[in-house]
Each structure stands twice: as structure tokens, then as C-alpha cells.
CSV table of C-alpha atoms and ligand atoms in Angstrom, one decimal:
chain,number,residue,atom,x,y,z
O,1,UNK,CA,53.9,-73.9,40.3
O,2,UNK,CA,56.6,-74.2,37.7
O,3,UNK,CA,60.2,-73.3,38.4
O,4,UNK,CA,59.5,-69.8,39.4
O,5,UNK,CA,56.8,-67.6,40.9
O,6,UNK,CA,56.3,-64.1,42.2
O,7,UNK,CA,53.6,-63.9,44.8
O,8,UNK,CA,52.0,-60.5,45.7
O,9,UNK,CA,51.2,-61.1,49.3
O,10,UNK,CA,52.8,-62.8,52.2
O,11,UNK,CA,49.8,-65.2,52.6
O,12,UNK,CA,50.2,-66.1,49.0
O,13,UNK,CA,53.9,-66.8,49.4
O,14,UNK,CA,53.2,-68.9,52.5
O,15,UNK,CA,50.6,-71.0,50.7
O,16,UNK,CA,52.9,-71.7,47.6
O,17,UNK,CA,55.7,-72.7,50.0
O,18,UNK,CA,53.2,-75.0,52.0
O,19,UNK,CA,52.3,-76.8,48.7
O,20,UNK,CA,55.8,-77.0,47.2
O,21,UNK,CA,58.2,-78.5,49.9
O,22,UNK,CA,61.3,-78.2,47.9
O,23,UNK,CA,60.9,-74.6,47.0
O,24,UNK,CA,63.4,-71.9,48.0
O,25,UNK,CA,62.7,-68.2,48.9
O,26,UNK,CA,64.7,-65.8,46.7
O,27,UNK,CA,65.1,-62.0,47.6
O,28,UNK,CA,68.1,-60.1,46.3
O,29,UNK,CA,69.7,-63.4,45.2
O,30,UNK,CA,73.2,-62.2,45.9
O,31,UNK,CA,74.0,-65.5,47.7
O,32,UNK,CA,71.4,-67.9,46.3
O,33,UNK,CA,72.1,-67.3,42.6
O,34,UNK,CA,75.8,-68.1,43.2
O,35,UNK,CA,75.0,-71.2,45.5
O,36,UNK,CA,72.7,-72.6,42.8
O,37,UNK,CA,75.3,-72.2,40.1
O,38,UNK,CA,78.0,-73.9,42.2
O,39,UNK,CA,75.6,-76.7,43.3
O,40,UNK,CA,75.7,-75.6,47.0
O,41,UNK,CA,71.9,-75.1,46.6
O,42,UNK,CA,69.7,-77.3,44.4
O,43,UNK,CA,69.7,-75.5,40.9
O,44,UNK,CA,66.4,-77.3,40.2
O,45,UNK,CA,64.6,-76.1,43.2
O,46,UNK,CA,61.6,-73.9,42.4
O,47,UNK,CA,61.9,-70.3,43.4
O,48,UNK,CA,59.4,-68.2,45.3
O,49,UNK,CA,60.5,-64.6,44.7
O,50,UNK,CA,59.4,-62.4,47.6
O,51,UNK,CA,60.6,-59.1,46.2
O,52,UNK,CA,57.2,-58.5,44.5
O,53,UNK,CA,55.2,-58.6,47.7
O,54,UNK,CA,53.5,-55.4,48.5
O,55,UNK,CA,54.7,-53.5,51.6
O,56,UNK,CA,57.4,-56.1,52.4
O,57,UNK,CA,60.1,-53.5,51.4
O,58,UNK,CA,58.8,-50.6,53.6
O,59,UNK,CA,61.0,-48.9,56.3
O,60,UNK,CA,58.8,-46.8,58.5
O,61,UNK,CA,57.9,-46.0,62.1
O,62,UNK,CA,55.1,-47.9,63.6
O,63,UNK,CA,54.4,-45.9,66.8
O,64,UNK,CA,57.8,-45.9,68.6
O,65,UNK,CA,59.0,-49.0,66.8
O,66,UNK,CA,61.2,-48.8,63.6
O,67,UNK,CA,59.7,-51.2,61.3
O,68,UNK,CA,62.2,-52.7,58.6
O,69,UNK,CA,60.7,-54.7,55.9
O,70,UNK,CA,62.5,-57.9,55.0
O,71,UNK,CA,63.1,-57.1,51.4
O,72,UNK,CA,64.3,-53.5,52.1
O,73,UNK,CA,67.7,-53.4,50.3
O,74,UNK,CA,70.9,-53.0,52.3
O,75,UNK,CA,71.3,-49.6,50.2
O,76,UNK,CA,68.0,-48.5,51.4
O,77,UNK,CA,68.7,-49.2,55.0
O,78,UNK,CA,72.0,-47.4,54.8
O,79,UNK,CA,70.4,-44.3,53.4
O,80,UNK,CA,67.3,-44.1,55.5
O,81,UNK,CA,67.4,-41.0,57.7
O,82,UNK,CA,65.7,-42.6,60.6
O,83,UNK,CA,68.2,-45.5,60.5
O,84,UNK,CA,71.2,-43.3,60.2
O,85,UNK,CA,70.2,-41.2,63.3
O,86,UNK,CA,68.3,-43.7,65.5
O,87,UNK,CA,70.1,-47.0,64.6
O,88,UNK,CA,73.4,-45.7,63.5
O,89,UNK,CA,75.1,-49.2,64.0
O,90,UNK,CA,72.8,-50.6,61.4
O,91,UNK,CA,73.5,-47.8,58.9
O,92,UNK,CA,77.3,-48.3,59.6
O,93,UNK,CA,77.0,-52.1,59.0
O,94,UNK,CA,74.9,-51.5,55.8
O,95,UNK,CA,77.2,-49.1,54.2
O,96,UNK,CA,80.2,-51.5,54.4
O,97,UNK,CA,78.5,-54.5,53.0
O,98,UNK,CA,79.7,-55.6,49.6
O,99,UNK,CA,79.7,-53.0,46.8
O,100,UNK,CA,77.0,-50.4,45.7
O,101,UNK,CA,75.8,-52.9,43.2
O,102,UNK,CA,75.5,-55.7,45.8
O,103,UNK,CA,73.8,-53.3,48.3
O,104,UNK,CA,71.3,-52.3,45.6
O,105,UNK,CA,70.3,-56.0,45.5
O,106,UNK,CA,71.0,-57.6,48.8
O,107,UNK,CA,68.1,-57.4,51.4
O,108,UNK,CA,68.0,-57.1,55.0
O,109,UNK,CA,66.0,-60.3,55.3
O,110,UNK,CA,68.3,-62.1,52.9
O,111,UNK,CA,71.4,-61.2,55.1
O,112,UNK,CA,69.7,-62.6,58.2
O,113,UNK,CA,68.3,-65.8,56.4
O,114,UNK,CA,71.5,-66.7,54.8
O,115,UNK,CA,73.0,-66.6,58.2
O,116,UNK,CA,76.7,-66.3,57.4
O,117,UNK,CA,78.8,-66.1,60.5
O,118,UNK,CA,79.9,-62.8,59.1
O,119,UNK,CA,76.4,-61.5,58.3
O,120,UNK,CA,76.8,-57.7,58.6
O,121,UNK,CA,73.2,-56.9,59.6
O,122,UNK,CA,73.2,-59.4,62.7
O,123,UNK,CA,75.3,-57.7,65.3
O,124,UNK,CA,73.7,-54.2,65.0
O,125,UNK,CA,70.2,-55.7,65.1
O,126,UNK,CA,71.1,-57.8,68.1
O,127,UNK,CA,72.4,-54.8,70.1
O,128,UNK,CA,69.3,-52.9,69.3
O,129,UNK,CA,67.3,-55.9,70.7
O,130,UNK,CA,65.5,-56.3,67.4
O,131,UNK,CA,62.6,-58.7,67.1
O,132,UNK,CA,62.0,-60.6,63.8
O,133,UNK,CA,58.5,-61.4,62.6
O,134,UNK,CA,58.1,-64.9,60.9
O,135,UNK,CA,55.0,-65.8,59.0
O,136,UNK,CA,54.2,-69.5,58.3
O,137,UNK,CA,51.3,-71.8,57.8
O,138,UNK,CA,50.2,-71.4,61.5
O,139,UNK,CA,50.3,-67.6,61.5
O,140,UNK,CA,52.8,-65.2,62.7
O,141,UNK,CA,55.5,-65.6,65.5
O,142,UNK,CA,58.0,-63.1,66.9
O,143,UNK,CA,61.5,-63.9,67.8
O,144,UNK,CA,64.6,-62.2,69.2
O,145,UNK,CA,67.0,-61.6,66.4
O,146,UNK,CA,69.7,-62.7,68.8
O,147,UNK,CA,68.2,-66.2,68.7
O,148,UNK,CA,67.3,-66.3,64.9
O,149,UNK,CA,70.6,-67.8,63.5
O,150,UNK,CA,71.4,-71.3,65.1
O,151,UNK,CA,74.7,-71.9,63.3
O,152,UNK,CA,76.6,-71.0,60.1
O,153,UNK,CA,73.8,-70.9,57.5
O,154,UNK,CA,71.2,-72.3,59.7
O,155,UNK,CA,68.2,-70.4,61.3
O,156,UNK,CA,65.0,-71.2,63.4
O,157,UNK,CA,63.0,-70.8,60.2
O,158,UNK,CA,61.0,-74.0,59.7
O,159,UNK,CA,60.1,-75.1,56.2
O,160,UNK,CA,57.2,-73.0,54.8
O,161,UNK,CA,58.1,-70.0,56.9
O,162,UNK,CA,59.3,-66.6,55.7
O,163,UNK,CA,60.8,-63.7,57.6
O,164,UNK,CA,58.6,-60.6,57.0
O,165,UNK,CA,60.1,-57.9,59.0
O,166,UNK,CA,62.5,-56.6,61.7
O,167,UNK,CA,61.5,-54.1,64.5
O,168,UNK,CA,63.4,-52.3,67.0
O,169,UNK,CA,63.0,-49.5,69.5
O,170,UNK,CA,65.2,-46.5,69.8
O,171,UNK,CA,64.7,-44.9,73.3
O,172,UNK,CA,65.8,-41.3,74.0
O,173,UNK,CA,69.3,-41.2,75.2
O,174,UNK,CA,70.3,-44.3,73.4
O,175,UNK,CA,73.1,-44.7,70.8
O,176,UNK,CA,74.9,-47.3,68.8
O,177,UNK,CA,77.8,-47.8,66.6
O,178,UNK,CA,79.3,-50.6,64.4
O,179,UNK,CA,83.0,-51.0,63.6
O,180,UNK,CA,84.6,-53.8,61.7
O,181,UNK,CA,88.1,-54.9,60.7
O,182,UNK,CA,88.8,-56.2,57.2
O,183,UNK,CA,91.8,-57.1,55.2
O,184,UNK,CA,90.7,-55.0,52.2
O,185,UNK,CA,88.7,-51.8,52.9
O,186,UNK,CA,85.9,-52.8,50.7
O,187,UNK,CA,84.4,-55.8,49.1
O,188,UNK,CA,85.5,-58.1,51.8
O,189,UNK,CA,83.8,-60.0,54.6
O,190,UNK,CA,84.4,-58.8,58.1
O,191,UNK,CA,87.4,-60.4,60.0
O,192,UNK,CA,85.7,-59.1,63.0
O,193,UNK,CA,82.5,-57.0,63.2
O,194,UNK,CA,81.5,-55.3,66.5
O,195,UNK,CA,78.2,-53.4,67.2
O,196,UNK,CA,77.6,-51.5,70.6
O,197,UNK,CA,74.5,-50.0,72.0
O,198,UNK,CA,74.2,-47.8,75.1
O,199,UNK,CA,71.3,-46.2,77.0
O,200,UNK,CA,72.3,-43.4,79.3
O,201,UNK,CA,70.5,-41.5,82.0
O,202,UNK,CA,70.9,-38.2,80.3
O,203,UNK,CA,73.2,-36.2,78.3
O,204,UNK,CA,76.8,-35.0,78.7
O,205,UNK,CA,80.2,-36.4,79.6
O,206,UNK,CA,79.1,-37.6,82.9
O,207,UNK,CA,76.0,-39.4,81.5
O,208,UNK,CA,75.9,-42.8,83.4
O,209,UNK,CA,75.2,-46.0,81.5
O,210,UNK,CA,71.9,-47.7,82.3
O,211,UNK,CA,72.0,-50.5,79.7
O,212,UNK,CA,74.6,-51.6,77.3
O,213,UNK,CA,75.0,-54.4,74.8
O,214,UNK,CA,77.9,-55.5,72.5
O,215,UNK,CA,77.5,-58.1,69.7
O,216,UNK,CA,80.4,-59.7,67.7
O,217,UNK,CA,80.3,-61.0,64.1
O,218,UNK,CA,82.6,-63.3,62.3
O,219,UNK,CA,84.3,-64.6,65.5
O,220,UNK,CA,81.9,-67.5,66.3
O,221,UNK,CA,79.4,-69.8,64.3
O,222,UNK,CA,76.8,-67.0,64.7
O,223,UNK,CA,76.9,-63.4,65.8
O,224,UNK,CA,77.1,-63.4,69.7
O,225,UNK,CA,76.1,-61.1,72.4
O,226,UNK,CA,78.9,-60.4,75.0
O,227,UNK,CA,77.5,-61.5,78.4
O,228,UNK,CA,77.9,-59.5,81.7
O,229,UNK,CA,78.3,-56.0,80.4
O,230,UNK,CA,75.6,-54.5,82.6
O,231,UNK,CA,77.6,-55.4,85.7
O,232,UNK,CA,80.7,-53.8,84.3
O,233,UNK,CA,79.1,-50.6,83.0
O,234,UNK,CA,75.9,-49.7,84.8
O,235,UNK,CA,75.7,-46.7,87.0
O,236,UNK,CA,78.6,-44.8,85.7
O,237,UNK,CA,80.2,-43.3,82.4
O,238,UNK,CA,82.4,-45.6,80.5
O,239,UNK,CA,85.8,-44.7,81.9
O,240,UNK,CA,89.0,-46.0,80.5
O,241,UNK,CA,89.2,-48.7,83.1
O,242,UNK,CA,85.7,-49.7,82.4
O,243,UNK,CA,86.4,-50.0,78.7
O,244,UNK,CA,89.2,-52.0,79.4
O,245,UNK,CA,87.0,-54.6,81.2
O,246,UNK,CA,84.7,-54.4,78.2
O,247,UNK,CA,87.5,-55.3,75.9
O,248,UNK,CA,88.5,-58.3,78.0
O,249,UNK,CA,84.8,-59.4,78.1
O,250,UNK,CA,84.5,-59.2,74.3
O,251,UNK,CA,87.8,-61.1,73.7
O,252,UNK,CA,86.5,-63.8,76.1
O,253,UNK,CA,83.2,-64.1,74.3
O,254,UNK,CA,85.0,-65.0,71.0
O,255,UNK,CA,85.2,-68.5,69.6
O,256,UNK,CA,87.1,-67.6,66.5
O,257,UNK,CA,88.7,-69.7,63.7
O,258,UNK,CA,91.8,-69.0,61.9
O,259,UNK,CA,91.6,-68.2,58.2
O,260,UNK,CA,92.7,-65.9,55.4
O,261,UNK,CA,91.0,-63.0,57.2
O,262,UNK,CA,93.0,-63.4,60.4
O,263,UNK,CA,94.1,-65.8,63.0
O,264,UNK,CA,92.0,-66.7,66.0
O,265,UNK,CA,94.4,-64.9,68.3
O,266,UNK,CA,94.3,-61.7,66.2
O,267,UNK,CA,90.4,-61.8,66.0
O,268,UNK,CA,90.2,-62.2,69.7
O,269,UNK,CA,92.4,-59.1,70.2
O,270,UNK,CA,90.8,-57.0,67.5
O,271,UNK,CA,87.3,-57.8,69.0
O,272,UNK,CA,88.4,-56.4,72.3
O,273,UNK,CA,89.9,-53.3,70.7
O,274,UNK,CA,86.8,-52.5,68.6
O,275,UNK,CA,84.3,-53.3,71.3
O,276,UNK,CA,85.8,-50.6,73.6
O,277,UNK,CA,86.0,-48.2,70.7
O,278,UNK,CA,82.4,-48.9,69.5
O,279,UNK,CA,81.1,-48.6,73.0
O,280,UNK,CA,82.6,-45.2,73.7
O,281,UNK,CA,81.2,-44.0,70.4
O,282,UNK,CA,77.7,-45.4,71.3
O,283,UNK,CA,77.9,-43.7,74.7
O,284,UNK,CA,78.9,-40.4,72.9
O,285,UNK,CA,75.9,-40.7,70.7
O,286,UNK,CA,73.5,-41.6,73.5
O,287,UNK,CA,74.8,-38.7,75.5
O,288,UNK,CA,74.6,-36.2,72.8
O,289,UNK,CA,78.3,-35.6,72.6
O,290,UNK,CA,78.9,-37.0,69.0
O,291,UNK,CA,79.0,-34.7,66.0
O,292,UNK,CA,81.2,-36.8,63.8
O,293,UNK,CA,78.5,-38.4,61.6
O,294,UNK,CA,78.8,-42.0,60.7
O,295,UNK,CA,82.1,-43.9,61.4
O,296,UNK,CA,84.4,-44.0,58.5
O,297,UNK,CA,84.2,-47.0,56.3
O,298,UNK,CA,86.2,-49.7,57.9
O,299,UNK,CA,87.0,-47.6,60.9
O,300,UNK,CA,90.2,-46.4,59.3
O,301,UNK,CA,90.0,-42.6,59.6
O,302,UNK,CA,92.8,-41.4,57.4
O,303,UNK,CA,93.5,-44.3,55.1
O,304,UNK,CA,90.6,-43.7,52.7
O,305,UNK,CA,89.9,-40.0,53.2
O,306,UNK,CA,93.2,-38.5,53.0
O,307,UNK,CA,95.3,-40.5,50.5
O,308,UNK,CA,92.9,-42.9,48.9
O,309,UNK,CA,95.6,-45.5,49.6
O,310,UNK,CA,94.6,-49.1,50.0
O,311,UNK,CA,94.5,-49.8,53.8
V,1,UNK,CA,57.7,-66.7,31.0
V,2,UNK,CA,57.5,-63.6,28.8
V,3,UNK,CA,59.1,-60.4,30.1
V,4,UNK,CA,58.4,-56.8,28.9
V,5,UNK,CA,61.4,-54.6,29.6
V,6,UNK,CA,62.8,-51.5,28.1
V,7,UNK,CA,66.5,-51.8,27.1
V,8,UNK,CA,68.4,-48.7,26.2
V,9,UNK,CA,65.2,-47.0,25.4
V,10,UNK,CA,63.7,-49.8,23.2
V,11,UNK,CA,60.7,-51.9,24.4
V,12,UNK,CA,61.7,-55.5,24.3
V,13,UNK,CA,59.3,-58.5,24.8
V,14,UNK,CA,61.4,-61.6,25.5
V,15,UNK,CA,60.5,-65.2,26.3
V,16,UNK,CA,62.8,-66.1,29.1
V,17,UNK,CA,63.5,-68.8,31.8
V,18,UNK,CA,62.7,-66.6,34.8
V,19,UNK,CA,65.4,-68.1,36.9
V,20,UNK,CA,68.1,-67.1,34.3
V,21,UNK,CA,70.2,-64.2,34.9
V,22,UNK,CA,70.0,-60.8,33.3
V,23,UNK,CA,73.5,-61.1,32.1
V,24,UNK,CA,72.9,-64.2,30.0
V,25,UNK,CA,69.7,-62.8,28.7
V,26,UNK,CA,71.4,-59.6,27.5
V,27,UNK,CA,74.4,-61.4,26.1
V,28,UNK,CA,72.9,-64.6,24.6
V,29,UNK,CA,69.4,-63.6,23.6
V,30,UNK,CA,69.6,-59.8,23.0
V,31,UNK,CA,73.2,-60.1,21.8
V,32,UNK,CA,74.3,-57.0,23.8
V,33,UNK,CA,77.8,-58.3,24.4
V,34,UNK,CA,79.3,-55.0,25.8
V,35,UNK,CA,78.1,-56.3,29.3
V,36,UNK,CA,81.0,-58.6,30.3
V,37,UNK,CA,80.9,-62.1,31.7
V,38,UNK,CA,83.4,-62.0,34.4
V,39,UNK,CA,83.4,-63.7,37.8
V,40,UNK,CA,79.7,-64.6,38.1
V,41,UNK,CA,79.9,-64.1,41.8
V,42,UNK,CA,79.2,-60.5,42.1
V,43,UNK,CA,82.8,-59.5,42.9
V,44,UNK,CA,84.2,-57.9,39.7
V,45,UNK,CA,81.6,-55.5,38.5
V,46,UNK,CA,82.3,-56.2,34.8
V,47,UNK,CA,78.6,-57.2,34.3
V,48,UNK,CA,77.3,-53.9,35.9
V,49,UNK,CA,74.0,-52.5,34.3
V,50,UNK,CA,71.5,-50.0,35.5
V,51,UNK,CA,68.1,-51.3,36.4
V,52,UNK,CA,65.4,-48.7,37.3
V,53,UNK,CA,68.1,-46.1,38.3
V,54,UNK,CA,70.2,-48.4,40.4
V,55,UNK,CA,73.5,-50.2,39.4
V,56,UNK,CA,73.3,-54.0,39.8
V,57,UNK,CA,75.5,-56.9,38.9
V,58,UNK,CA,73.6,-58.6,36.1
V,59,UNK,CA,75.3,-61.9,36.8
V,60,UNK,CA,73.3,-62.2,40.0
V,61,UNK,CA,70.1,-60.5,38.8
V,62,UNK,CA,67.4,-63.1,38.3
V,63,UNK,CA,65.4,-61.9,35.2
V,64,UNK,CA,62.0,-63.0,36.6
V,65,UNK,CA,62.3,-60.2,39.2
V,66,UNK,CA,62.7,-57.4,36.8
V,67,UNK,CA,59.7,-57.7,34.4
V,68,UNK,CA,58.7,-54.2,33.5
V,69,UNK,CA,62.1,-52.7,34.3
V,70,UNK,CA,64.0,-50.0,32.5
V,71,UNK,CA,67.5,-51.2,31.8
V,72,UNK,CA,70.6,-49.4,30.5
V,73,UNK,CA,73.6,-51.1,29.4
V,74,UNK,CA,76.9,-49.8,28.2
V,75,UNK,CA,75.5,-49.9,24.7
V,76,UNK,CA,72.8,-47.2,25.7
V,77,UNK,CA,74.9,-45.2,28.1
V,78,UNK,CA,75.7,-42.3,25.6
V,79,UNK,CA,72.1,-42.0,24.6
V,80,UNK,CA,70.6,-42.6,21.2
V,81,UNK,CA,72.7,-41.7,18.1
V,82,UNK,CA,75.9,-40.8,20.1
V,83,UNK,CA,79.1,-42.8,20.0
V,84,UNK,CA,80.2,-41.6,23.4
V,85,UNK,CA,79.2,-39.4,26.3
V,86,UNK,CA,81.4,-37.1,28.4
V,87,UNK,CA,82.4,-39.9,30.8
V,88,UNK,CA,83.4,-42.2,28.0
V,89,UNK,CA,85.4,-39.4,26.5
V,90,UNK,CA,87.1,-38.8,29.7
V,91,UNK,CA,88.1,-42.5,30.0
V,92,UNK,CA,89.7,-42.1,26.6
V,93,UNK,CA,91.5,-38.7,27.3
V,94,UNK,CA,92.8,-39.8,30.8
V,95,UNK,CA,93.9,-43.2,29.6
V,96,UNK,CA,91.6,-45.1,31.9
V,97,UNK,CA,91.2,-48.1,29.8
V,98,UNK,CA,94.0,-50.6,28.9
V,99,UNK,CA,92.7,-54.2,28.1
V,100,UNK,CA,89.2,-52.7,28.3
V,101,UNK,CA,87.6,-55.8,29.9
V,102,UNK,CA,86.5,-53.9,33.1
V,103,UNK,CA,85.6,-50.7,31.2
V,104,UNK,CA,81.9,-51.2,30.3
V,105,UNK,CA,81.1,-52.2,33.9
V,106,UNK,CA,83.3,-49.4,35.2
V,107,UNK,CA,81.7,-46.8,32.9
V,108,UNK,CA,78.2,-47.9,33.7
V,109,UNK,CA,78.8,-48.0,37.5
V,110,UNK,CA,80.5,-44.6,37.4
V,111,UNK,CA,77.7,-43.1,35.2
V,112,UNK,CA,75.1,-44.1,37.8
V,113,UNK,CA,77.3,-42.8,40.6
V,114,UNK,CA,77.4,-39.5,38.9
V,115,UNK,CA,73.7,-39.4,38.3
V,116,UNK,CA,73.3,-40.1,42.0
V,117,UNK,CA,75.3,-37.0,42.7
V,118,UNK,CA,78.6,-38.5,44.0
V,119,UNK,CA,80.8,-35.9,45.7
V,120,UNK,CA,83.5,-34.8,43.4
V,121,UNK,CA,86.0,-36.4,45.7
V,122,UNK,CA,88.5,-39.1,45.0
V,123,UNK,CA,87.8,-41.1,48.2
V,124,UNK,CA,84.0,-41.0,47.5
V,125,UNK,CA,84.5,-42.1,44.0
V,126,UNK,CA,86.8,-44.9,45.1
V,127,UNK,CA,84.2,-46.1,47.6
V,128,UNK,CA,81.4,-46.0,45.0
V,129,UNK,CA,83.5,-47.9,42.5
V,130,UNK,CA,84.7,-50.5,45.0
V,131,UNK,CA,82.8,-53.2,43.3
V,132,UNK,CA,84.4,-52.8,40.0
V,133,UNK,CA,87.8,-54.5,39.6
V,134,UNK,CA,90.4,-53.6,37.2
V,135,UNK,CA,93.5,-55.7,36.7
V,136,UNK,CA,95.4,-53.2,34.5
V,137,UNK,CA,95.2,-49.5,35.2
V,138,UNK,CA,95.8,-49.3,39.0
V,139,UNK,CA,92.6,-47.3,39.1
V,140,UNK,CA,94.2,-43.9,39.4
V,141,UNK,CA,93.4,-42.9,35.9
V,142,UNK,CA,89.9,-44.2,36.2
V,143,UNK,CA,89.3,-42.2,39.3
V,144,UNK,CA,90.8,-39.1,37.6
V,145,UNK,CA,88.5,-39.6,34.7
V,146,UNK,CA,85.3,-39.9,36.8
V,147,UNK,CA,86.4,-36.9,39.0
V,148,UNK,CA,86.9,-34.7,36.0
V,149,UNK,CA,83.3,-35.5,34.8
V,150,UNK,CA,81.9,-35.0,38.3
V,151,UNK,CA,83.5,-31.5,38.4
V,152,UNK,CA,82.5,-30.7,34.8
V,153,UNK,CA,78.9,-31.6,35.3
V,154,UNK,CA,78.6,-29.4,38.3
V,155,UNK,CA,79.3,-26.4,36.2
B,1,LIG,S1,80.5,-61.0,36.3
B,1,LIG,FE1,79.1,-60.1,37.6
B,1,LIG,S2,80.3,-59.2,39.2
B,1,LIG,FE2,81.7,-60.3,38.0
B,2,LIG,S1,91.6,-52.1,31.7
B,2,LIG,FE1,92.1,-54.2,31.9
B,2,LIG,S2,90.8,-54.8,33.6
B,2,LIG,FE2,90.7,-52.7,33.7
């Protein structure tokens, strides 16, 4: 190949990558184009553009699995009716990523493969227990999205492999929510991003938690699942006391750094606060108690809506 | 590689380096310099253009990916033979431009927002234009201008 090619199928892309070891995959390009210009990625590396691959962009139901194509744009994810209703956390994370222009370009797969510690798509997919499909020279393998990123900007993808789709199930009586804290209300990376998912035994205020997951973004080298929640929550509704224990567990699961978006101590605190809040919204959605639509941008109810002031 | 695109209604066949950005092709090859060269990191929105009905930052748009696309830049936003459309007029009457550097990107992004049927509501417009930075106006007059057109176009 020359410097650039645009395969039409996954198998063609995999064959090209196998034959050109230095080649890099480009999707939306919102990270890679900058990295190449600044020399953080090799500007001479040949590009394999996966956005022309048939079907790689589809979002559809495959039986009871929601199938999200790797090159679906973040904007398509945020506006997909199935995602909004059945995987609310993912829609909520998508709609706060970058700007409209960036979301029109950036892809779901690109966000996961770039593997920023603040990757907006990772926590919601982790709480939904999503599975990624990876295609390589030896065929397809499936992997839990929770184990996909291995560190800042590193993933389990071996050379010559591409991410093709992400799948998740949305059982009855389940609900999810994503909240984040940022310094600016838009065009900012998360200081802390928190996704929660709950499965209940039915509807109504007294619906007991059967399963629950919380994932944290931007507070560790990769997004992390908070361990031990089942023991804290299973068998009862999430009372104030139980939510307090969730906060403590979330704060304890952080390994944050201090930077311009917050000190380590502040991040640890905010992760706890948002974990309890996101979990109670997820429970309300699972139990059919939620009529509030998607969470407001940046979780600040009044700041944007009432005055338009910069929060 | 040679790409065939439509730019502001005109068919264009152009030899390009496919890994070049749309911004550099527009400005340096097609000499459409209304689209501004700003941050080059996707943060400022000054380079916003419309590609197949979606606003994108042309500084990050690899040109090899858009062969066949229909592109509208600030030069084509008013439509053929017109100086300005209602949105551009509103920017003038509301005093929504000062130095003018952000204005082409702001107008293009706002135009697509209006075409997408943004709610005539200050908060929704602010959110929709969050990717367009202005260092002069303080945004209020820009939001007022877009809001006035959102309301006028509903009638
Ligand atoms: S120049 Fe493209 S976003 Fe600033
Ligand atoms: S008018 Fe000067 S940057 Fe907006």
C-alpha cells in the first residue's frame, strides 16, 4: 500500500495490516490526526482508514444483544433511541464528549482504542458488561470491555488486530446512569466520570437490587470497576445507608493523580458522591421510577438550564 | 489520490494527499480561505464546515475519508448568488462579530444546528455551539443572533 488506503471489508483491512506492520488504523481521526502532527504518532506511518468498511458503523439489535459497530460515531450513539432507553449511561456519556463537531467524527471504537484514562465510553460499557469483538489474522476473539484497556493509551489489541464491534445485553428491570464532574461544562475531559448499572427484582420504590456495577473514569490509569458492590447492595433497595457504603467503596477504588482538573483528594471525594448519585438514578430507571429523561449535561441541573451561566 | 467532491454546490475533482486535512485542501488548494486555521486540535471550531449534513472540524478531517462528499463552507452558506443569509444578517444586526475570526466557524456550526432543528432555547444553542470559541463577544450576542433565527424560521 501507499500512505493511505480505505478497505471495504474487515478481512481486507486485516490483510492490509498483516502486510504492513507499521500501518495505523484511523477512524474518526480526532486523536490520531493531532498525534501525527505533534509527533506523538509517526506522521509517516501508512493509514488504514476503517470508516469505509460496510456494516462496521451499524447500531442494531442482534437478538437480545445491542450491537454497536466500532465506527458508529459518538453522535450516532447519543441519539440512538435504543441506546437512550436501554443503555442510558452510554447515551449520557456520549452527549458530554467533546463538541457536536467532535462527536460527528469521533467513533465508539476509536474512543476505546485510544484508551485515554478519561475515555468517556469506557465506564458505561463496563457497567453494562459489554464484550468487544476483535478481528485479527487468526480470526475473531471476544473480550470483556473491562479488560480491554491495559494502561494509558495501551490495550490488549495485538498488531494487525482491529476492534469491530461492542455488544451488550439490557435485561428487563435494569437501568444505568453516567455522571461526570468537569471544570468547564463542555469541551473538557472528565475530572471524574462515573457509570452505574443496577438490576432489580421488579419495579417500584422497594425493588431490591439483584446485581449492581459502578465504574470510574479518569481516576486511575484505566477506567476501573468498583469491587465488592454486590455484598453492599444485593437483596434490598439502595437505602441512604447503603449508598453511603457505595460512596466509600468508590472513593477507595480510585488511584487518582492531581492535575489541572482536580487534586487526587478532590477526585476521590467526587467519585464517591457521583457513585451514590448515579447508582440511585440507575436504580430508579431499573425500577421504573424515573421520568426525568437523560441526566443534564455535567450533572449540574440548574447551571446550564436556567441561566446559561458557565458552571 | 484524486477526490471528487461537491463544494458549495460545485463539483470539484482534486488531486490530494489523502492523509491531508480538509482544512488545508480548502484553504491552500481551493483557496477558500473563509474557513479559519485556528488551533488545529479540534478545540476552537474556527475551521467548522458541513460534510454531508454534519458539522465537523476540518482541521481533523482526513481528506481521503470524504471522497464523494457534499461540503458546505462559509462561502456557500448563503446559497448561490446571495451575499448573506438570515443567520449572517442576524449576526450583523445583533453585533455578534467583533474581530470576526471565530465568525465563519460560528455561522457554519450554527447553521447546521438550525437545520437539525435545535430548540429555540438559549441553553440548547449554547450546548450546540460549545465547540466554537470566541475571544471577543462574550457569546451573549451570538446566542441572541442564533436564537432570533431559530424563532424566525419556525414561523
Ligand atoms: S482549527 Fe480546527 S478546531 Fe480549531
Ligand atoms: S469575534 Fe473575535 S473571536 Fe469571536
